[in-house]
Short mmCIF file of C-alpha atoms in Angstrom, two decimals:
data_model
loop_
_atom_site.label_atom_id
_atom_site.label_comp_id
_atom_site.label_asym_id
_atom_site.label_seq_id
_atom_site.Cartn_x
_atom_site.Cartn_y
_atom_site.Cartn_z
CA MET A 1 -0.02 -0.03 -0.01
CA GLU A 2 1.42 3.47 -0.98
CA THR A 3 1.78 5.66 2.14
CA THR A 4 2.47 9.08 0.86
CA GLN A 5 -1.01 10.37 1.30
CA LEU A 6 -1.36 8.65 4.65
CA ASN A 7 1.76 10.56 5.94
CA LEU A 8 0.31 13.78 4.73
CA LEU A 9 -3.08 13.07 6.44
CA TRP A 10 -1.08 12.27 9.73
CA ARG A 11 0.49 15.71 9.56
CA CYS A 12 -3.01 17.09 10.04
CA PHE A 13 -3.46 15.10 13.24
CA PRO A 14 0.09 14.78 14.56
CA ALA A 15 -1.14 13.68 18.09
CA ALA A 16 -2.80 10.60 16.52
CA THR A 17 -1.11 7.21 16.04
CA ASP A 18 0.16 6.11 12.48
CA PRO A 19 -2.87 5.89 10.26
CA THR A 20 -1.47 2.99 8.38
CA ASP A 21 -2.48 0.77 11.16
CA PHE A 22 -6.12 1.63 10.31
CA SER A 23 -5.96 1.45 6.50
CA PHE A 24 -6.06 -1.19 3.80
CA GLU A 25 -6.04 -1.24 0.12
CA ALA A 26 -8.64 -2.90 -2.03
CA VAL A 27 -9.69 -3.34 -5.69
CA GLY A 28 -12.52 -4.90 -7.47
CA THR A 29 -15.70 -5.58 -5.29
CA PHE A 30 -15.37 -5.23 -1.48
CA SER A 31 -17.55 -4.21 1.33
CA LEU A 32 -17.41 -1.90 4.30
CA THR A 33 -19.19 -2.19 7.73
CA ASP A 34 -19.85 -0.13 10.85
CA ASN A 35 -18.26 -1.96 13.79
CA LYS A 36 -19.95 0.17 16.31
CA ALA A 37 -23.39 -0.30 14.81
CA CYS A 38 -23.07 -4.02 14.41
CA THR A 39 -21.92 -4.71 18.06
CA GLN A 40 -24.51 -2.32 19.66
CA GLU A 41 -27.01 -4.05 21.94
CA ARG A 42 -30.57 -3.73 20.48
CA SER A 43 -33.78 -4.33 22.40
CA SER A 44 -35.79 -4.98 19.24
CA ASN A 45 -35.51 -5.50 15.46
CA GLN A 46 -32.39 -7.60 15.79
CA CYS A 47 -30.40 -8.59 12.66
CA PRO A 48 -30.50 -12.23 11.54
CA SER A 49 -27.99 -14.25 13.42
CA ASP A 50 -26.06 -15.03 10.20
CA CYS A 51 -25.80 -11.37 9.12
CA ASN A 52 -22.69 -10.72 7.27
CA ARG A 53 -22.41 -7.22 8.58
CA GLU A 54 -21.87 -5.63 5.24
CA ILE A 55 -23.39 -2.13 4.89
CA LEU A 56 -21.81 -0.75 1.77
CA ILE A 57 -20.52 -2.56 -1.33
CA ILE A 58 -18.12 -0.89 -3.73
CA HIS A 59 -16.69 -1.93 -7.08
CA SER A 60 -13.52 -0.13 -8.32
CA GLU A 61 -11.39 -1.13 -11.26
CA ALA A 62 -8.43 0.91 -9.76
CA PRO A 63 -6.93 0.19 -6.28
CA LEU A 64 -8.43 2.29 -3.47
CA THR A 65 -6.86 3.20 -0.15
CA ILE A 66 -9.49 2.86 2.76
CA ILE A 67 -8.99 4.54 6.10
CA ALA A 68 -11.12 3.77 9.16
CA PHE A 69 -11.08 7.45 9.95
CA ASP A 70 -13.50 7.41 12.90
CA GLU A 71 -11.64 4.45 14.44
CA TRP A 72 -8.22 6.01 13.88
CA LEU A 73 -9.25 9.29 15.77
CA LYS A 74 -11.35 7.51 18.33
CA ASP A 75 -9.47 9.21 21.07
CA PHE A 76 -10.30 12.67 19.59
CA PRO A 77 -13.75 13.98 20.89
CA LEU A 78 -14.71 15.14 17.34
CA SER A 79 -17.76 14.37 15.09
CA LYS A 80 -16.32 12.58 12.05
CA CYS A 81 -17.42 10.03 9.33
CA ASP A 82 -16.50 6.43 9.39
CA TYR A 83 -13.99 6.24 6.36
CA LEU A 84 -12.07 7.96 3.82
CA LEU A 85 -11.31 6.45 0.46
CA TYR A 86 -9.19 7.49 -2.34
CA ASN A 87 -7.31 6.23 -5.36
CA THR A 88 -3.97 4.65 -4.47
CA GLY A 89 -0.75 6.11 -6.09
CA ILE A 90 -0.53 8.83 -8.78
CA GLN A 91 -4.03 8.34 -10.27
CA LYS A 92 -6.33 10.96 -8.62
CA GLN A 93 -9.72 10.10 -9.89
CA LEU A 94 -11.73 9.59 -6.66
CA PHE A 95 -11.70 10.93 -3.09
CA ALA A 96 -14.65 10.16 -0.79
CA PHE A 97 -15.86 10.77 2.76
CA CYS A 98 -18.06 7.88 3.84
CA GLU A 99 -20.61 7.31 6.72
CA LEU A 100 -22.43 4.01 7.19
CA THR A 101 -25.66 3.10 9.05
CA CYS A 102 -27.73 -0.05 9.61
CA SER A 103 -31.19 1.50 10.54
CA LEU A 104 -34.98 1.22 10.12
CA PRO A 105 -36.20 3.26 7.10
CA GLN A 106 -38.27 5.68 9.34
CA TYR A 107 -34.94 6.88 10.84
CA VAL A 108 -33.20 7.77 7.55
CA ASP A 109 -35.20 10.89 6.65
CA ASP A 110 -35.67 13.83 8.81
CA ARG A 111 -38.64 13.80 11.00
CA VAL A 112 -40.46 16.72 12.92
CA ASP A 113 -39.17 15.28 16.21
CA ASN A 114 -35.67 14.16 15.11
CA VAL A 115 -32.81 14.64 12.72
CA GLY A 116 -32.57 11.75 10.32
CA LYS A 117 -29.58 9.51 9.60
CA ARG A 118 -28.90 11.06 6.23
CA ALA A 119 -28.63 14.53 7.64
CA LYS A 120 -26.47 13.27 10.47
CA ALA A 121 -24.10 11.53 7.90
CA TYR A 122 -23.90 14.73 6.00
CA SER A 123 -22.99 16.62 9.13
CA GLN A 124 -20.26 14.18 10.09
CA MET A 125 -18.82 14.58 6.51
CA ILE A 126 -18.91 18.36 6.78
CA SER A 127 -17.18 18.05 10.18
CA SER A 128 -14.52 15.66 8.77
CA TRP A 129 -13.84 18.07 5.74
CA ARG A 130 -13.43 20.98 8.09
CA LEU A 131 -11.13 19.00 10.37
CA ILE A 132 -8.87 18.59 7.41
CA SER A 133 -9.25 21.78 5.70
CA GLU A 134 -8.87 23.78 8.85
CA SER A 135 -5.81 21.89 10.28
CA GLU A 136 -2.44 23.49 10.73
CA ASN A 137 -1.17 21.54 7.84
CA PRO A 138 -3.02 22.32 4.49
CA VAL A 139 -1.12 19.99 2.28
CA PHE A 140 -3.57 17.08 2.52
CA LYS A 141 -6.49 19.43 1.72
CA ALA A 142 -4.58 20.53 -1.38
CA GLN A 143 -4.21 16.96 -2.35
CA ILE A 144 -7.89 16.27 -1.97
CA LEU A 145 -8.76 19.21 -4.33
CA ASN A 146 -6.63 17.59 -7.03
CA TYR A 147 -8.90 14.50 -7.26
CA VAL A 148 -11.24 14.55 -10.38
CA ARG A 149 -14.15 13.28 -8.46
CA LYS A 150 -15.03 14.21 -4.78
CA ILE A 151 -17.92 12.64 -3.06
CA GLY A 152 -19.54 11.96 0.22
CA ILE A 153 -21.06 8.46 0.33
CA PHE A 154 -23.85 7.56 2.76
CA GLY A 155 -24.26 3.81 2.94
CA TRP A 156 -27.47 2.56 4.42
CA ARG A 157 -28.64 -0.94 5.09
CA ASN A 158 -32.24 -1.55 6.11
CA ARG A 159 -32.17 -3.34 9.42
CA GLN A 160 -35.79 -4.35 9.09
CA SER A 161 -35.23 -6.40 6.01
CA SER A 162 -31.51 -7.17 5.89
CA PRO A 163 -31.00 -10.34 4.01
CA SER A 164 -29.01 -13.28 5.59
CA ARG A 165 -26.09 -14.66 3.85
CA GLY A 166 -28.17 -17.26 2.04
CA ALA A 167 -30.55 -14.75 0.72
CA LEU A 168 -27.81 -12.53 -0.62
CA LYS A 169 -26.76 -14.91 -3.24
CA ALA A 170 -30.14 -14.77 -4.92
CA LEU A 171 -30.31 -10.99 -4.59
CA ARG A 172 -26.89 -10.11 -6.09
CA SER A 173 -27.55 -10.97 -9.59
CA PHE A 174 -30.76 -8.74 -9.51
CA VAL A 175 -29.48 -5.73 -7.54
CA ASN A 176 -26.62 -5.08 -9.71
CA THR A 177 -28.53 -4.74 -13.01
CA PRO A 178 -28.89 -1.28 -14.60
CA GLY A 179 -32.28 -0.72 -13.09
CA SER A 180 -30.95 -1.06 -9.61
CA GLN A 181 -29.38 2.40 -9.84
CA THR A 182 -32.53 3.86 -8.56
CA HIS A 183 -31.30 2.71 -5.10
CA ILE A 184 -28.19 4.89 -5.70
CA LYS A 185 -29.21 8.55 -5.31
CA THR A 186 -27.42 11.81 -5.53
CA PHE A 187 -28.79 14.56 -3.26
CA GLN A 188 -27.93 18.00 -4.70
CA ASN A 189 -29.14 19.87 -1.40
CA TYR A 190 -26.33 18.09 0.43
CA ALA A 191 -23.42 19.13 -1.76
CA PHE A 192 -20.53 20.50 0.32
CA GLY A 193 -16.88 21.52 0.27
CA GLU A 194 -15.33 22.20 -3.09
CA ASN A 195 -17.76 20.45 -5.39
CA PHE A 196 -18.36 17.36 -3.27
CA GLU A 197 -21.31 15.23 -4.45
CA PHE A 198 -23.41 13.44 -1.81
CA ILE A 199 -24.57 9.86 -2.72
CA GLN A 200 -26.81 7.56 -0.82
CA VAL A 201 -26.31 3.88 -1.58
CA LYS A 202 -28.89 1.26 -0.22
CA TYR A 203 -27.66 -2.12 0.54
CA PRO A 204 -27.17 -4.59 -1.10
CA HIS A 205 -26.61 -2.45 -4.30
CA THR A 206 -23.02 -1.89 -5.53
CA LEU A 207 -21.58 1.48 -5.91
CA GLN A 208 -19.28 1.63 -9.12
CA VAL A 209 -16.49 4.10 -8.68
#
């Protein structure tokens, strides 16, 4: 895994540990999860016992570096998103902030009595962007702005109807057909930073990047 960008990120948060310990490289199809959400005790609407804990599925033809951003900065009392993703090496096609949730549908949209999961995810991405862009070391921000496509990814899995491992095999061939893109939505009103898109991806549909 190429570490130049990781070292630049580390300079934004010099009090943190080495981010390479919280990073990995992936290419092709892979999935991300939210360990906190999947280990949280729930009194109702439990996930199936054989749940695979996937929340977001991504396919990339080029290698990506994935940083568990929230876990890396867990000792910092700051609001931040779950992951940072970007193309590895000299190719600067994609940079993304990523927030995941496994929630019931009624909690995704804003309600009169509560802020929804989508708005919270957007807020955490904004906070993460500000942490980087307002840090004492501006080099990593400058690197981000060089990427062709900059997005915020909100990965959502419906906990009420989350398929088990067995059911997923039957679903995969269906959800990745062209018509399934209706479950991958761009929200223009949530655009942020310097031309960041905001995309919502409903599991088990695959985001092609």
